[in-house]
Coordinates of C-alpha atoms in Angstrom, one line a residue:
M414 CA -174.8 -66.2 -28.0
G415 CA -176.6 -63.2 -30.1
I416 CA -174.7 -60.2 -31.4
K417 CA -173.5 -57.5 -29.4
R418 CA -171.1 -55.4 -30.6
A419 CA -171.3 -54.1 -34.2
L420 CA -168.8 -52.2 -37.1
V421 CA -170.1 -50.3 -39.1
S422 CA -168.4 -48.7 -42.1
V423 CA -171.3 -47.5 -45.0
S424 CA -170.2 -45.4 -48.4
D425 CA -174.1 -45.8 -49.0
K426 CA -175.4 -44.7 -46.0
T427 CA -179.2 -45.5 -47.1
G428 CA -181.3 -46.2 -43.9
I429 CA -177.6 -46.7 -41.8
V430 CA -179.2 -44.3 -39.2
E431 CA -182.2 -45.4 -38.2
F432 CA -180.9 -49.6 -38.2
C433 CA -177.9 -48.5 -36.0
R434 CA -180.3 -46.3 -33.9
E435 CA -182.9 -49.8 -33.7
L436 CA -179.6 -51.6 -33.0
S437 CA -178.1 -49.3 -30.4
Q438 CA -181.9 -50.0 -27.9
L439 CA -181.3 -53.7 -28.6
G440 CA -178.3 -53.0 -26.5
V441 CA -175.6 -53.4 -29.1
E442 CA -172.5 -52.0 -28.6
I443 CA -172.1 -49.9 -32.1
I444 CA -168.3 -49.4 -33.4
S445 CA -167.5 -47.5 -36.5
T446 CA -165.2 -45.1 -39.4
G447 CA -165.1 -42.2 -41.0
G448 CA -168.1 -40.7 -42.5
T449 CA -170.0 -43.2 -41.1
K450 CA -169.1 -42.3 -37.7
N451 CA -169.5 -38.8 -37.4
L452 CA -173.1 -38.9 -38.8
L453 CA -174.3 -41.2 -36.2
S454 CA -172.3 -39.2 -33.1
K455 CA -174.7 -36.2 -35.1
E456 CA -177.4 -37.8 -35.1
G457 CA -177.5 -39.1 -32.0
V458 CA -176.8 -42.7 -32.2
P459 CA -173.8 -44.2 -29.4
V460 CA -171.0 -45.0 -32.0
I461 CA -167.0 -46.4 -30.8
G462 CA -164.2 -45.3 -32.5
I463 CA -162.3 -47.4 -34.6
S464 CA -159.4 -46.3 -33.6
D465 CA -160.9 -46.6 -29.8
V466 CA -161.4 -50.4 -29.9
T467 CA -157.3 -50.6 -31.9
G468 CA -155.7 -48.2 -30.1
F469 CA -154.1 -46.9 -33.2
P470 CA -155.1 -44.3 -35.1
E471 CA -157.0 -44.2 -39.1
I472 CA -153.8 -42.5 -40.5
L473 CA -153.0 -42.4 -44.6
D474 CA -155.4 -40.7 -45.3
G475 CA -158.1 -43.6 -43.9
R476 CA -156.8 -45.8 -46.3
V477 CA -155.2 -48.1 -43.5
K478 CA -158.2 -48.2 -40.5
T479 CA -159.8 -51.2 -39.7
L480 CA -156.4 -53.7 -41.4
H481 CA -155.9 -54.6 -38.1
P482 CA -155.7 -57.9 -35.6
A483 CA -157.7 -56.0 -33.3
V484 CA -161.1 -56.4 -35.9
H485 CA -160.0 -59.4 -37.5
S486 CA -159.3 -61.9 -34.7
G487 CA -162.6 -60.1 -33.6
L488 CA -165.0 -61.6 -36.2
L489 CA -162.2 -64.3 -37.2
A490 CA -162.4 -65.8 -33.9
V491 CA -163.9 -70.1 -33.8
R492 CA -166.5 -68.8 -30.8
D493 CA -166.9 -72.5 -30.0
S494 CA -162.5 -73.5 -30.2
A495 CA -161.4 -73.9 -26.7
E496 CA -158.1 -72.5 -28.3
H497 CA -159.3 -69.6 -29.9
Q498 CA -161.4 -68.3 -26.2
A499 CA -158.2 -68.9 -24.7
Q500 CA -156.1 -65.9 -27.5
M501 CA -158.6 -64.1 -27.5
K502 CA -158.9 -63.7 -23.5
E503 CA -154.9 -63.8 -23.6
L504 CA -154.3 -61.2 -25.9
G505 CA -157.7 -58.3 -24.3
L506 CA -159.3 -58.8 -27.6
D507 CA -163.1 -59.4 -27.9
Y508 CA -165.5 -61.0 -30.8
I509 CA -167.8 -59.1 -33.1
D510 CA -171.1 -61.0 -34.2
L511 CA -172.5 -58.3 -36.6
V512 CA -170.3 -56.8 -40.2
V513 CA -172.3 -54.1 -42.4
V514 CA -170.4 -52.5 -44.1
N515 CA -170.7 -51.2 -48.3
L516 CA -168.0 -49.9 -50.6
Y517 CA -166.5 -47.4 -52.2
P518 CA -168.4 -46.4 -55.2
F519 CA -165.9 -47.8 -57.4
Q520 CA -168.3 -48.8 -60.2
E521 CA -169.7 -45.1 -59.5
T522 CA -167.1 -42.7 -59.9
I523 CA -165.4 -45.0 -63.8
A524 CA -168.6 -44.1 -64.9
K525 CA -168.2 -40.8 -64.9
P526 CA -166.7 -39.1 -68.7
D527 CA -164.4 -37.3 -66.7
V528 CA -163.1 -39.9 -64.6
T529 CA -159.5 -40.0 -63.7
Y530 CA -156.6 -43.1 -63.0
E531 CA -156.0 -41.6 -60.2
D532 CA -159.4 -41.2 -58.6
A533 CA -160.6 -44.6 -59.8
I534 CA -157.5 -46.7 -58.3
E535 CA -158.3 -44.1 -55.3
N536 CA -162.1 -46.1 -54.8
I537 CA -160.5 -49.4 -54.5
D538 CA -161.9 -50.7 -51.3
I539 CA -159.1 -52.7 -49.3
G540 CA -160.2 -52.6 -45.9
G541 CA -164.0 -53.2 -46.6
P542 CA -164.6 -56.4 -48.9
T543 CA -161.0 -58.1 -46.7
M544 CA -163.9 -57.4 -43.4
L545 CA -166.9 -58.5 -46.2
R546 CA -164.4 -61.6 -46.1
S547 CA -163.7 -62.6 -42.5
A548 CA -166.9 -62.3 -41.0
A549 CA -168.9 -64.4 -43.7
K550 CA -165.8 -66.7 -43.5
N551 CA -166.9 -67.1 -40.3
H552 CA -170.9 -67.1 -40.5
A553 CA -171.2 -69.1 -38.4
F554 CA -170.8 -67.1 -35.6
V555 CA -170.6 -63.6 -37.3
S556 CA -173.7 -61.6 -39.1
V557 CA -172.5 -60.2 -42.5
V558 CA -174.9 -57.7 -44.3
V559 CA -174.1 -55.7 -47.9
D560 CA -177.2 -54.6 -49.0
S561 CA -179.4 -51.9 -46.7
A562 CA -181.9 -54.0 -47.5
D563 CA -181.1 -57.2 -45.8
Y564 CA -181.5 -54.4 -42.8
G565 CA -185.0 -55.6 -41.6
T566 CA -184.8 -59.5 -41.5
V567 CA -181.8 -58.6 -39.0
L568 CA -184.0 -56.0 -36.8
E569 CA -186.5 -58.8 -36.6
E570 CA -184.3 -61.8 -36.0
V571 CA -182.4 -60.0 -33.7
R572 CA -185.0 -57.8 -31.7
S573 CA -186.8 -61.6 -31.5
G574 CA -184.6 -64.1 -30.7
G575 CA -181.2 -62.0 -29.9
D576 CA -178.9 -63.5 -33.5
T577 CA -179.7 -64.0 -36.2
A578 CA -180.6 -67.6 -37.6
L579 CA -178.1 -69.6 -39.0
E580 CA -179.4 -69.8 -42.6
T581 CA -179.9 -66.5 -42.6
R582 CA -176.3 -65.9 -41.5
K583 CA -175.1 -68.4 -44.5
R584 CA -176.8 -66.3 -47.0
L585 CA -176.3 -62.8 -45.9
A586 CA -172.4 -65.0 -46.7
A587 CA -173.8 -65.9 -50.0
K588 CA -175.3 -62.8 -51.4
V589 CA -171.6 -60.2 -49.5
F590 CA -169.4 -63.7 -51.8
R591 CA -171.2 -62.8 -54.4
H592 CA -170.9 -58.6 -54.2
T593 CA -166.8 -58.6 -53.6
S594 CA -166.9 -61.1 -56.8
A595 CA -167.9 -59.1 -58.8
Y596 CA -166.6 -55.3 -57.3
D597 CA -163.0 -57.5 -58.0
A598 CA -164.4 -58.6 -61.7
L599 CA -165.1 -54.5 -62.2
I600 CA -162.0 -54.1 -61.6
S601 CA -159.9 -56.2 -63.4
D602 CA -162.1 -55.6 -65.8
Y603 CA -161.2 -51.6 -66.0
L604 CA -158.0 -52.6 -65.9
S605 CA -158.0 -54.5 -68.2
N606 CA -159.2 -53.0 -70.7
V607 CA -156.7 -49.6 -69.5
T608 CA -153.8 -51.7 -70.1
G609 CA -155.4 -53.5 -73.3
D610 CA -155.7 -56.4 -72.2
P611 CA -159.1 -57.2 -73.3
L612 CA -159.1 -60.5 -73.3
P613 CA -156.9 -62.0 -70.6
E614 CA -155.8 -65.5 -69.4
R615 CA -158.3 -64.8 -66.6
Y616 CA -162.0 -63.5 -68.0
T617 CA -164.5 -62.4 -65.0
V618 CA -167.8 -61.3 -65.5
T619 CA -169.9 -59.6 -64.0
Y620 CA -173.6 -59.3 -64.4
E621 CA -176.5 -57.6 -62.3
K622 CA -180.3 -59.0 -62.2
I623 CA -182.9 -56.1 -64.0
Q624 CA -185.9 -59.0 -63.2
D625 CA -186.5 -63.3 -63.3
L626 CA -188.2 -63.7 -66.3
R627 CA -191.6 -66.4 -66.7
Y628 CA -189.5 -69.5 -67.9
G629 CA -186.6 -69.4 -70.7
E630 CA -186.2 -70.1 -74.2
N631 CA -189.1 -73.0 -73.2
P632 CA -191.7 -72.9 -70.6
H633 CA -189.3 -75.7 -69.3
Q634 CA -186.6 -73.4 -68.7
K635 CA -185.4 -71.0 -65.5
A636 CA -184.5 -67.6 -66.7
A637 CA -182.9 -64.4 -65.4
F638 CA -182.7 -61.3 -67.4
Y639 CA -178.9 -60.2 -66.2
R640 CA -177.6 -56.1 -66.8
K641 CA -173.6 -55.9 -67.1
P642 CA -172.2 -52.6 -64.9
L643 CA -172.3 -49.7 -67.1
A644 CA -174.1 -50.0 -70.0
A645 CA -174.7 -47.6 -72.5
A646 CA -178.0 -45.6 -72.8
D647 CA -178.8 -47.4 -76.2
T648 CA -178.7 -50.7 -75.4
L649 CA -181.5 -53.2 -74.7
T650 CA -181.3 -53.9 -70.7
T651 CA -181.0 -49.6 -70.3
A652 CA -184.4 -49.1 -71.4
E653 CA -187.3 -47.8 -69.9
Q654 CA -190.5 -49.8 -71.0
L655 CA -193.7 -47.8 -70.9
H656 CA -196.1 -49.7 -71.8
G657 CA -197.2 -53.9 -71.4
K658 CA -196.3 -57.2 -69.8
E659 CA -192.8 -59.2 -68.8
L660 CA -190.2 -59.1 -71.8
S661 CA -190.5 -62.7 -72.2
Y662 CA -186.9 -64.6 -72.5
N663 CA -186.8 -64.6 -77.2
N664 CA -188.9 -61.2 -76.6
I665 CA -185.1 -60.0 -75.3
N666 CA -183.1 -61.7 -77.8
D667 CA -185.3 -60.9 -80.9
A668 CA -186.1 -56.9 -79.5
N669 CA -182.0 -56.8 -79.0
A670 CA -180.9 -58.6 -82.3
A671 CA -183.6 -56.3 -84.3
L672 CA -181.9 -53.5 -82.5
Q673 CA -178.5 -54.3 -83.4
I674 CA -180.1 -54.1 -87.1
V675 CA -181.4 -50.0 -86.8
K676 CA -177.8 -49.0 -85.5
E677 CA -176.6 -50.0 -88.6
F678 CA -178.5 -46.5 -90.3
E679 CA -178.0 -42.7 -89.9
E680 CA -181.5 -41.7 -91.9
P681 CA -184.4 -42.4 -90.6
A682 CA -185.1 -46.8 -90.0
V683 CA -187.3 -49.6 -89.0
V684 CA -186.3 -53.6 -88.5
A685 CA -188.2 -55.9 -87.7
V686 CA -187.7 -58.8 -86.6
K687 CA -188.9 -62.6 -85.8
H688 CA -186.1 -65.0 -84.6
M689 CA -183.5 -62.9 -84.4
N690 CA -183.5 -62.2 -88.3
P691 CA -184.7 -59.6 -90.7
C692 CA -187.7 -59.9 -92.1
G693 CA -187.9 -56.4 -92.9
V694 CA -186.1 -53.6 -93.7
G695 CA -186.3 -50.5 -94.5
V696 CA -185.2 -46.7 -94.9
G697 CA -186.7 -43.7 -95.4
E698 CA -187.0 -39.4 -95.6
S699 CA -189.3 -40.2 -92.5
I700 CA -190.2 -42.8 -89.4
Y701 CA -193.0 -43.7 -91.6
E702 CA -191.9 -43.8 -94.7
A703 CA -189.0 -46.1 -93.2
Y704 CA -192.2 -49.1 -91.9
R705 CA -193.7 -48.4 -94.7
K706 CA -191.6 -50.3 -96.5
A707 CA -189.9 -52.3 -94.0
Y708 CA -194.1 -53.9 -93.4
D709 CA -194.3 -54.4 -97.3
A710 CA -190.6 -56.0 -96.9
D711 CA -192.1 -59.0 -95.6
P712 CA -196.5 -58.4 -94.2
V713 CA -196.8 -62.2 -92.9
S714 CA -193.0 -62.7 -91.5
I715 CA -193.6 -59.1 -89.4
F716 CA -197.4 -60.3 -87.6
G717 CA -196.3 -61.0 -83.8
G718 CA -193.0 -59.6 -84.5
I719 CA -190.6 -57.2 -82.9
V720 CA -190.1 -53.8 -85.0
A721 CA -187.4 -51.3 -83.9
A722 CA -187.2 -47.9 -85.3
N723 CA -184.5 -45.3 -85.0
R724 CA -186.5 -42.1 -84.5
I725 CA -189.6 -41.2 -82.4
I726 CA -192.3 -42.1 -83.2
D727 CA -195.0 -40.6 -84.1
E728 CA -198.8 -40.5 -84.6
A729 CA -199.0 -42.2 -88.3
T730 CA -196.7 -44.2 -87.4
A731 CA -198.8 -45.1 -84.4
M732 CA -202.1 -46.0 -86.3
L733 CA -200.1 -48.3 -89.1
L734 CA -198.1 -50.2 -86.5
K735 CA -201.7 -50.3 -84.1
E736 CA -202.9 -52.4 -87.1
I737 CA -201.6 -56.3 -86.7
F738 CA -200.4 -58.0 -83.8
L739 CA -196.3 -57.5 -83.1
E740 CA -194.7 -58.0 -80.2
I741 CA -192.5 -54.9 -79.1
I742 CA -192.2 -51.8 -81.0
L743 CA -188.7 -50.4 -79.8
A744 CA -187.7 -46.8 -80.5
P745 CA -185.9 -44.0 -78.7
G746 CA -189.2 -42.6 -77.9
F747 CA -193.1 -42.3 -78.8
T748 CA -195.4 -38.3 -79.5
A749 CA -198.1 -38.7 -76.3
E750 CA -200.8 -39.0 -79.4
A751 CA -199.0 -41.8 -80.5
L752 CA -198.4 -43.4 -77.3
E753 CA -202.5 -43.0 -76.9
L754 CA -203.3 -44.5 -79.7
L755 CA -200.3 -47.1 -79.3
T756 CA -201.2 -48.1 -75.2
K757 CA -204.7 -49.1 -76.2
K758 CA -203.5 -52.7 -77.6
K759 CA -203.3 -54.4 -73.4
N760 CA -200.7 -56.9 -74.4
I761 CA -198.1 -54.4 -76.3
R762 CA -194.4 -53.5 -74.9
L763 CA -193.7 -50.2 -75.6
L764 CA -189.8 -49.6 -74.9
K765 CA -187.7 -46.5 -75.3
L766 CA -184.8 -46.8 -75.7
G767 CA -182.2 -44.2 -75.2
S768 CA -180.3 -41.8 -77.8
L769 CA -178.7 -44.4 -81.0
E770 CA -175.8 -44.5 -81.3
S771 CA -175.0 -45.7 -85.8
A772 CA -172.5 -48.8 -86.7
G773 CA -169.9 -46.2 -87.4
S774 CA -170.1 -44.7 -84.6
R775 CA -170.0 -47.7 -81.9
N776 CA -166.9 -49.3 -80.1
S777 CA -166.3 -52.7 -80.2
Q778 CA -167.7 -54.4 -76.4
L779 CA -166.9 -58.3 -75.9
V780 CA -169.4 -60.3 -76.8
V781 CA -169.6 -63.9 -74.8
T782 CA -171.5 -67.3 -75.7
S783 CA -171.4 -69.7 -73.3
I784 CA -171.1 -73.6 -74.7
E785 CA -171.7 -76.9 -72.5
G786 CA -168.1 -76.5 -70.0
G787 CA -167.1 -72.6 -71.3
M788 CA -167.7 -70.1 -72.7
V789 CA -165.5 -68.3 -76.1
V790 CA -165.6 -64.1 -76.3
Q791 CA -165.4 -62.2 -79.0
E792 CA -165.4 -58.0 -80.0
S793 CA -169.1 -57.4 -81.4
D794 CA -168.8 -57.2 -85.1
V795 CA -169.3 -53.1 -85.0
H796 CA -167.5 -52.8 -88.8
S797 CA -168.6 -50.6 -91.1
L798 CA -167.9 -49.7 -95.0
T799 CA -167.8 -47.4 -97.6
E800 CA -168.1 -47.6 -101.2
S801 CA -165.0 -46.9 -101.6
D802 CA -164.3 -49.5 -99.8
L803 CA -165.1 -51.6 -102.0
Q804 CA -163.4 -53.4 -105.4
V805 CA -165.5 -53.6 -108.3
V806 CA -164.3 -56.8 -109.8
T807 CA -166.3 -57.1 -112.7
D808 CA -166.2 -55.7 -116.1
R809 CA -170.3 -53.4 -115.8
K810 CA -169.2 -50.6 -112.6
P811 CA -172.1 -50.9 -110.4
T812 CA -174.4 -47.3 -110.9
E813 CA -175.2 -44.8 -107.9
A814 CA -178.5 -45.7 -107.3
E815 CA -177.2 -49.6 -107.6
L816 CA -173.9 -48.7 -104.9
K817 CA -177.0 -46.7 -103.0
Q818 CA -179.3 -50.0 -102.1
L819 CA -175.8 -52.9 -102.3
L820 CA -174.2 -50.8 -98.9
F821 CA -177.5 -51.0 -97.7
G822 CA -177.4 -54.8 -99.0
W823 CA -174.7 -55.0 -96.8
K824 CA -175.4 -53.6 -93.5
V825 CA -178.2 -55.9 -93.5
V826 CA -176.5 -59.0 -94.3
K827 CA -174.5 -58.3 -91.2
H828 CA -176.9 -59.5 -88.6
V829 CA -179.4 -62.5 -90.4
K830 CA -177.7 -65.7 -88.8
S831 CA -175.1 -67.4 -91.8
N832 CA -174.9 -68.6 -94.3
A833 CA -177.6 -64.9 -95.1
I834 CA -178.6 -64.2 -98.9
V835 CA -180.3 -60.4 -98.5
L836 CA -181.9 -58.6 -101.3
A837 CA -182.4 -55.3 -101.5
K838 CA -184.1 -52.6 -103.6
D839 CA -185.8 -48.9 -103.2
D840 CA -184.5 -48.6 -99.6
M841 CA -186.1 -52.0 -98.4
T842 CA -184.8 -55.7 -98.4
V843 CA -186.7 -57.8 -100.4
G844 CA -185.7 -61.2 -99.5
V845 CA -184.0 -63.1 -97.4
G846 CA -182.6 -66.2 -97.3
A847 CA -181.0 -66.9 -93.2
G848 CA -178.8 -69.9 -92.1
Q849 CA -179.3 -72.4 -94.4
M850 CA -176.7 -75.5 -94.7
N851 CA -175.3 -74.1 -98.2
R852 CA -175.4 -70.6 -100.0
V853 CA -177.9 -71.6 -101.9
G854 CA -180.2 -72.4 -100.4
S855 CA -180.6 -69.1 -98.8
A856 CA -180.6 -67.8 -102.3
K857 CA -183.2 -69.5 -103.1
I858 CA -185.4 -68.6 -100.4
A859 CA -184.6 -64.6 -100.8
I860 CA -185.8 -65.4 -104.6
E861 CA -189.0 -66.6 -104.2
Q862 CA -190.2 -63.8 -101.1
A863 CA -188.9 -61.1 -103.8
G864 CA -190.7 -62.5 -106.4
D865 CA -191.0 -59.7 -109.2
K866 CA -189.8 -57.9 -106.6
S867 CA -185.4 -59.5 -107.4
K868 CA -185.8 -58.0 -110.9
G869 CA -183.6 -54.9 -110.4
S870 CA -182.7 -56.0 -107.4
V871 CA -179.2 -56.2 -106.0
L872 CA -177.8 -59.3 -103.2
A873 CA -175.8 -59.3 -100.8
S874 CA -174.0 -61.9 -99.1
D875 CA -172.6 -62.2 -95.8
A876 CA -169.8 -64.7 -97.2
F877 CA -167.8 -65.8 -100.4
F878 CA -169.1 -68.2 -103.2
P879 CA -167.4 -70.8 -103.3
M880 CA -168.2 -71.4 -107.6
G881 CA -170.8 -69.0 -109.3
D882 CA -173.4 -71.5 -109.2
T883 CA -176.0 -68.5 -107.0
L884 CA -175.0 -65.8 -109.2
E885 CA -176.4 -68.6 -112.4
I886 CA -179.9 -68.0 -110.3
A887 CA -179.4 -64.8 -109.5
A888 CA -179.4 -63.7 -112.3
K889 CA -181.7 -66.2 -113.3
A890 CA -184.2 -64.0 -111.2
G891 CA -182.7 -60.2 -112.5
I892 CA -181.0 -59.3 -109.4
T893 CA -178.0 -56.3 -111.5
A894 CA -175.6 -56.0 -108.5
V895 CA -173.9 -58.2 -106.1
I896 CA -172.2 -57.3 -103.0
Q897 CA -169.9 -60.0 -101.4
P898 CA -166.3 -60.8 -99.3
G899 CA -164.2 -62.3 -101.9
G900 CA -161.1 -63.8 -101.5
S901 CA -162.2 -67.5 -102.8
V902 CA -160.2 -70.0 -104.9
K903 CA -163.4 -69.4 -106.8
D904 CA -163.5 -66.1 -107.5
E905 CA -162.6 -66.5 -111.0
E906 CA -165.2 -68.2 -111.6
S907 CA -168.0 -66.0 -110.6
I908 CA -166.7 -63.5 -111.4
K909 CA -167.2 -65.0 -115.5
V910 CA -171.0 -65.4 -114.7
A911 CA -171.2 -62.4 -113.5
N912 CA -169.6 -60.7 -116.9
E913 CA -171.8 -63.2 -118.4
Y914 CA -174.3 -61.8 -117.1
G915 CA -173.0 -58.2 -116.9
I916 CA -173.9 -58.1 -113.5
A917 CA -172.2 -56.0 -111.5
M918 CA -169.7 -57.0 -108.4
V919 CA -168.1 -55.9 -105.7
F920 CA -165.8 -57.2 -103.9
T921 CA -165.3 -56.0 -99.2
G922 CA -162.6 -58.0 -98.6
V923 CA -164.9 -58.4 -95.4
R924 CA -167.1 -61.3 -94.2
H925 CA -169.6 -61.0 -91.4
F926 CA -170.5 -64.6 -90.6
K927 CA -172.6 -65.1 -87.9
H928 CA -173.7 -68.3 -85.6

């Protein structure tokens, strides 16, 4: 059979002139529409207008041009069916052997900050997906190209044999259905958000592959890194890697955890993460001071960890960073001097982030977690707290210094795996207890880690105390103030213990479970 007629209609015209010129030289008749036809004609490529095929003009501002039996019969006819052949001949219709289509730029349109609803809707392609789906369904006979990266393969096969191989057509058809599925998912997501229905009865998401990974969480697991369309500039998926070897699956998860924590802070802040839990967090007048505090919080665990900063890394800070082994450093930028120092370390990954937004100004996004046989979807936890939100429940009120540390600890404990306890002092974490099966266990770990630094520190708990035992060990460790959600049936027991030891305690009315 071979490829004798091609229908070409593209929004992204990258490489299309050269592709069609060679197809024409190979004896393929080119049919085209609108702007694509005008471009091909201007470049001297022989082309037939779609109206010459359909016998009907392009109408309604181009909304209707390929939605016609002369097009779709040519795409959908089963070539080895005598009945189809007879009908095509009776109606004077001809086959279309190759479709080259990419779609109206819906994603690019809605990415514009000033996009109107009307403009978004106008950029929903109808004829394009319909042609792609028709051709892809009939891939036993029809080749379909949605990606300019496939032009070379198609040309090579047409040159050598006059047609594409069936396996190639299958692969191209699969790519088409992935493409149209992603296109529809993006439209669905946009309209669901516009109509205020972010958790609809059917939830479809689409992601673009950034890269294949060497392996997943463990070497025997395959993995890849994907980005959500229109991902914000302050996300890991849009970060620019300036130096170092390829990110691993675990690097990506740890780096994302560090990034979410450092976004909590307006002031210069540095976060060190191991296994998706913070091992050290510090804030200061400068990023240098913040890093010193994050390091001093746990100089053992930071080794081999991930460090995220919310300010540009300068030379002085880089001098400290290069002294230990770190997997990744994330920051909004690096000075030339800092880069020169850090790039001397062959394996460290340096990631440059877009402008970071603090938690108080971030919009909630949907977070998808896979489970076997399905998934759960929830809004991201971007809740932030101010001093006015706190309820003092003890006889003693926290001092201003204690309040500052309580709010600091609360920002950190939000990102620690439950059950979570964080001890804070002097604008840094001094103890972190994560992921234990009971809250007392987490408190003991945090206090043991803090050692003498627990004296005069404050304690943040991600959820309420079911009884007063955590307050008992906190008091013995010299902790002076506590922040917790409250809401337990035994709140009064915890309040009583706090009062006995002169501990100031505040309730937030909000918990931060993290599983």
